[in-house]
PDB file of C-alpha atoms in Angstrom:
ATOM      1  CA  MET A   1       0.185  33.066  11.384  1.00 56.00           C
ATOM      2  CA  SER A   2       1.109  33.224   7.973  1.00 55.00           C
ATOM      3  CA  PHE A   3       1.719  29.819   5.786  1.00 46.00           C
ATOM      4  CA  ILE A   4       5.520  30.388   5.599  1.00 51.00           C
ATOM      5  CA  LYS A   5       5.994  31.390   9.055  1.00 48.00           C
ATOM      6  CA  LYS A   6       4.002  27.693  10.135  1.00 47.00           C
ATOM      7  CA  SER A   7       5.800  26.096   7.384  1.00 40.00           C
ATOM      8  CA  GLY A   8       8.946  26.878   9.067  1.00 40.00           C
ATOM      9  CA  LEU A   9       7.949  26.176  12.521  1.00 36.00           C
ATOM     10  CA  ILE A  10       7.000  22.827  11.328  1.00 41.00           C
ATOM     11  CA  ILE A  11      10.111  21.859   9.873  1.00 41.00           C
ATOM     12  CA  ILE A  12      12.164  23.434  12.723  1.00 41.00           C
ATOM     13  CA  LEU A  13      10.010  21.192  15.134  1.00 37.00           C
ATOM     14  CA  GLY A  14      10.502  18.327  12.660  1.00 40.00           C
ATOM     15  CA  LEU A  15      14.132  18.913  12.826  1.00 36.00           C
ATOM     16  CA  ILE A  16      14.185  18.834  16.494  1.00 38.00           C
ATOM     17  CA  ALA A  17      12.568  15.771  16.718  1.00 36.00           C
ATOM     18  CA  CYS A  18      14.367  13.932  14.553  1.00 35.00           C
ATOM     19  CA  THR A  19      17.721  14.599  16.824  1.00 32.00           C
ATOM     20  CA  ALA A  20      16.011  14.043  19.775  1.00 35.00           C
ATOM     21  CA  VAL A  21      14.985  10.187  18.070  1.00 36.00           C
ATOM     22  CA  SER A  22      18.077   9.859  16.411  1.00 36.00           C
ATOM     23  CA  GLY A  23      20.596   9.568  19.480  1.00 39.00           C
ATOM     24  CA  ASP A  24      22.035   6.470  20.229  1.00 41.00           C
ATOM     25  CA  ASP A  25      24.737   4.786  22.776  1.00 42.00           C
ATOM     26  CA  SER A  26      27.522   5.197  20.471  1.00 44.00           C
ATOM     27  CA  MET A  27      29.608   8.693  20.148  1.00 48.00           C
ATOM     28  CA  ASP A  28      29.692   9.168  16.563  1.00 54.00           C
ATOM     29  CA  ASP A  29      33.686   9.195  16.500  1.00 59.00           C
ATOM     30  CA  LEU A  30      35.670   6.700  14.978  1.00 83.00           C
ATOM     31  CA  VAL A  31      38.922   5.899  16.155  1.00 95.00           C
ATOM     32  CA  LYS A  32      41.232   3.401  14.493  1.00 97.00           C
ATOM     33  CA  VAL A  33      43.226   0.826  15.742  1.00 97.00           C
ATOM     34  CA  LYS A  34      46.515  -0.540  14.156  1.00 97.00           C
ATOM     35  CA  ILE A  35      47.646  -4.111  15.386  1.00 96.00           C
ATOM     36  CA  ASN A  36      50.722  -5.247  13.771  1.00 87.00           C
ATOM     37  CA  ASP A  37      50.204  -4.062   9.891  1.00 87.00           C
ATOM     38  CA  GLU A  38      46.393  -4.368  10.221  1.00 93.00           C
ATOM     39  CA  VAL A  39      44.071  -1.758  10.663  1.00 95.00           C
ATOM     40  CA  PHE A  40      40.391  -1.618  11.969  1.00 96.00           C
ATOM     41  CA  ASP A  41      37.992   0.952  12.828  1.00 96.00           C
ATOM     42  CA  VAL A  42      36.600   1.038  16.213  1.00 97.00           C
ATOM     43  CA  LYS A  43      32.960   2.548  16.936  1.00 96.00           C
ATOM     44  CA  LEU A  44      33.084   4.345  20.207  1.00 96.00           C
ATOM     45  CA  GLU A  45      30.797   4.372  23.113  1.00 96.00           C
ATOM     46  CA  ASN A  46      29.611   7.431  24.116  1.00 96.00           C
ATOM     47  CA  ASN A  47      31.131   7.709  27.998  1.00 97.00           C
ATOM     48  CA  SER A  48      33.252   9.920  30.020  1.00 97.00           C
ATOM     49  CA  ALA A  49      35.873   7.329  29.425  1.00 98.00           C
ATOM     50  CA  THR A  50      35.879   8.008  25.792  1.00 97.00           C
ATOM     51  CA  GLN A  51      35.388  11.326  25.731  1.00 96.00           C
ATOM     52  CA  GLU A  52      38.493  12.062  27.652  1.00 97.00           C
ATOM     53  CA  LEU A  53      40.293   9.305  25.085  1.00 97.00           C
ATOM     54  CA  VAL A  54      39.414  11.516  22.082  1.00 96.00           C
ATOM     55  CA  GLU A  55      40.829  14.362  23.652  1.00 96.00           C
ATOM     56  CA  GLU A  56      44.229  12.448  24.481  1.00 97.00           C
ATOM     57  CA  LEU A  57      43.824  11.114  20.931  1.00 97.00           C
ATOM     58  CA  LYS A  58      43.598  14.488  19.799  1.00 96.00           C
ATOM     59  CA  LYS A  59      47.221  15.201  21.263  1.00 96.00           C
ATOM     60  CA  GLY A  60      48.912  12.244  19.453  1.00 96.00           C
ATOM     61  CA  ASN A  61      48.552   8.429  18.670  1.00 97.00           C
ATOM     62  CA  VAL A  62      48.300   6.461  21.970  1.00 97.00           C
ATOM     63  CA  THR A  63      50.391   3.047  22.017  1.00 97.00           C
ATOM     64  CA  VAL A  64      49.259   0.288  24.127  1.00 98.00           C
ATOM     65  CA  ASN A  65      51.800  -2.879  24.701  1.00 97.00           C
ATOM     66  CA  ALA A  66      49.232  -5.569  25.637  1.00 97.00           C
ATOM     67  CA  SER A  67      50.214  -9.051  26.715  1.00 97.00           C
ATOM     68  CA  GLU A  68      48.026 -12.387  26.398  1.00 96.00           C
ATOM     69  CA  TYR A  69      45.631 -12.802  29.582  1.00 95.00           C
ATOM     70  CA  GLY A  70      43.406 -15.572  30.007  1.00 93.00           C
ATOM     71  CA  GLY A  71      43.086 -17.035  26.413  1.00 92.00           C
ATOM     72  CA  PHE A  72      40.733 -14.358  25.777  1.00 94.00           C
ATOM     73  CA  GLU A  73      42.189 -10.676  25.913  1.00 96.00           C
ATOM     74  CA  LYS A  74      45.305  -8.898  25.192  1.00 97.00           C
ATOM     75  CA  VAL A  75      45.646  -6.356  27.834  1.00 98.00           C
ATOM     76  CA  GLY A  76      48.254  -3.385  28.775  1.00 98.00           C
ATOM     77  CA  GLU A  77      48.869  -0.027  30.050  1.00 98.00           C
ATOM     78  CA  LEU A  78      47.433   2.705  28.876  1.00 97.00           C
ATOM     79  CA  GLY A  79      49.619   5.152  29.928  1.00 95.00           C
ATOM     80  CA  PHE A  80      47.232   7.623  31.528  1.00 97.00           C
ATOM     81  CA  SER A  81      43.968   6.995  33.618  1.00 97.00           C
ATOM     82  CA  LEU A  82      40.509   7.649  32.474  1.00 98.00           C
ATOM     83  CA  SER A  83      37.132   7.842  34.324  1.00 97.00           C
ATOM     84  CA  THR A  84      35.136   4.448  34.796  1.00 97.00           C
ATOM     85  CA  SER A  85      31.537   4.009  34.983  1.00 96.00           C
ATOM     86  CA  ASP A  86      32.387   0.428  35.509  1.00 96.00           C
ATOM     87  CA  GLU A  87      29.483  -2.308  35.139  1.00 96.00           C
ATOM     88  CA  ASN A  88      29.339  -5.946  35.378  1.00 97.00           C
ATOM     89  CA  ILE A  89      29.140  -7.044  31.504  1.00 95.00           C
ATOM     90  CA  GLY A  90      29.980  -9.816  28.968  1.00 96.00           C
ATOM     91  CA  THR A  91      32.426  -9.456  26.400  1.00 96.00           C
ATOM     92  CA  ASN A  92      32.442 -10.391  22.861  1.00 95.00           C
ATOM     93  CA  PRO A  93      35.170 -10.667  20.324  1.00 96.00           C
ATOM     94  CA  GLY A  94      36.165  -6.916  19.327  1.00 97.00           C
ATOM     95  CA  ASP A  95      34.960  -5.268  22.332  1.00 97.00           C
ATOM     96  CA  ILE A  96      37.694  -2.617  24.035  1.00 98.00           C
ATOM     97  CA  VAL A  97      37.381  -1.848  27.423  1.00 98.00           C
ATOM     98  CA  LEU A  98      38.903   0.435  30.275  1.00 98.00           C
ATOM     99  CA  TYR A  99      40.383  -2.052  33.380  1.00 96.00           C
ATOM    100  CA  GLN A 100      40.848  -0.421  36.628  1.00 96.00           C
ATOM    101  CA  GLY A 101      40.910   3.062  34.661  1.00 97.00           C
ATOM    102  CA  ASP A 102      44.405   2.548  33.341  1.00 97.00           C
ATOM    103  CA  LYS A 103      44.553  -0.401  31.245  1.00 98.00           C
ATOM    104  CA  ILE A 104      42.872  -1.449  27.637  1.00 98.00           C
ATOM    105  CA  SER A 105      41.398  -4.900  26.930  1.00 98.00           C
ATOM    106  CA  LEU A 106      40.920  -5.734  23.609  1.00 98.00           C
ATOM    107  CA  PHE A 107      38.822  -8.879  23.488  1.00 96.00           C
ATOM    108  CA  TYR A 108      38.873 -11.744  21.162  1.00 95.00           C
ATOM    109  CA  GLY A 109      37.094 -14.051  23.484  1.00 93.00           C
ATOM    110  CA  SER A 110      34.303 -13.567  25.850  1.00 94.00           C
ATOM    111  CA  HIS A 111      34.512 -13.137  29.002  1.00 94.00           C
ATOM    112  CA  SER A 112      32.153 -11.398  31.970  1.00 95.00           C
ATOM    113  CA  TRP A 113      33.747  -8.787  34.389  1.00 96.00           C
ATOM    114  CA  SER A 114      33.911  -5.128  35.823  1.00 97.00           C
ATOM    115  CA  TYR A 115      34.515  -2.751  33.014  1.00 97.00           C
ATOM    116  CA  THR A 116      33.971   0.441  31.617  1.00 98.00           C
ATOM    117  CA  LYS A 117      33.051  -0.549  28.050  1.00 97.00           C
ATOM    118  CA  LEU A 118      35.084   1.974  25.405  1.00 97.00           C
ATOM    119  CA  GLY A 119      34.140   0.504  21.909  1.00 97.00           C
ATOM    120  CA  LYS A 120      33.824  -2.411  19.763  1.00 96.00           C
ATOM    121  CA  ILE A 121      35.918  -2.951  16.262  1.00 96.00           C
ATOM    122  CA  ASP A 122      33.397  -2.423  13.296  1.00 91.00           C
ATOM    123  CA  ASN A 123      32.437  -5.750  11.727  1.00 87.00           C
ATOM    124  CA  VAL A 124      35.135  -7.832  13.098  1.00 85.00           C
ATOM    125  CA  ASP A 125      35.512 -11.506  12.183  1.00 88.00           C
ATOM    126  CA  SER A 126      36.409 -13.074  15.275  1.00 89.00           C
ATOM    127  CA  ASN A 127      38.876 -15.908  13.758  1.00 91.00           C
ATOM    128  CA  LYS A 128      40.745 -12.894  11.520  1.00 91.00           C
ATOM    129  CA  LEU A 129      41.215 -11.064  14.926  1.00 94.00           C
ATOM    130  CA  LYS A 130      42.552 -13.746  17.053  1.00 93.00           C
ATOM    131  CA  GLU A 131      45.255 -14.699  14.190  1.00 93.00           C
ATOM    132  CA  VAL A 132      46.130 -11.036  13.877  1.00 94.00           C
ATOM    133  CA  LEU A 133      46.462 -10.520  17.300  1.00 95.00           C
ATOM    134  CA  GLY A 134      48.691 -13.846  17.403  1.00 91.00           C
ATOM    135  CA  SER A 135      49.983 -15.797  20.544  1.00 89.00           C
ATOM    136  CA  GLY A 136      52.266 -13.436  21.983  1.00 91.00           C
ATOM    137  CA  ASP A 137      52.303  -9.745  23.272  1.00 95.00           C
ATOM    138  CA  VAL A 138      51.282  -7.293  20.587  1.00 97.00           C
ATOM    139  CA  THR A 139      51.258  -3.914  20.204  1.00 96.00           C
ATOM    140  CA  LEU A 140      47.769  -1.628  20.024  1.00 97.00           C
ATOM    141  CA  GLU A 141      48.375   1.653  18.456  1.00 98.00           C
ATOM    142  CA  PHE A 142      45.199   4.060  18.569  1.00 97.00           C
ATOM    143  CA  SER A 143      44.524   7.089  16.625  1.00 97.00           C
ATOM    144  CA  LEU A 144      41.881   9.679  15.530  1.00 95.00           C
ATOM    145  CA  LYS A 145      40.358   8.494  11.829  1.00 82.00           C
TER     146      LYS A 145
END
């Protein structure tokens, strides 16, 4: 085998190895969520629900009218259902989860329950998030970046 063919084969194998190693649990897709006048980046998980959500977002923005629940989250009807892969998870401020297949919860506090994790607001400051969400109902507008 010539030097050029060997070099090409090594480069191709190296690229394949790098691609396999660099995989993680998050999708490359970023969505945005607008809360009042503040816009936050959301890093999505890689699961069926987020893939379906991205397909819905390709059709247009998704608006969720969310209400206060439990002193740690805002929850509202999605308007359609997504696939679930519920697990008992602990949430933290900025986590966005699917509940019962058709509700979205955005956490500003912590809680444990059976959810399908959708994503997390990037670089969120929990005090700022709680301030933006306020004490009453809020509109969450999800869009593709």
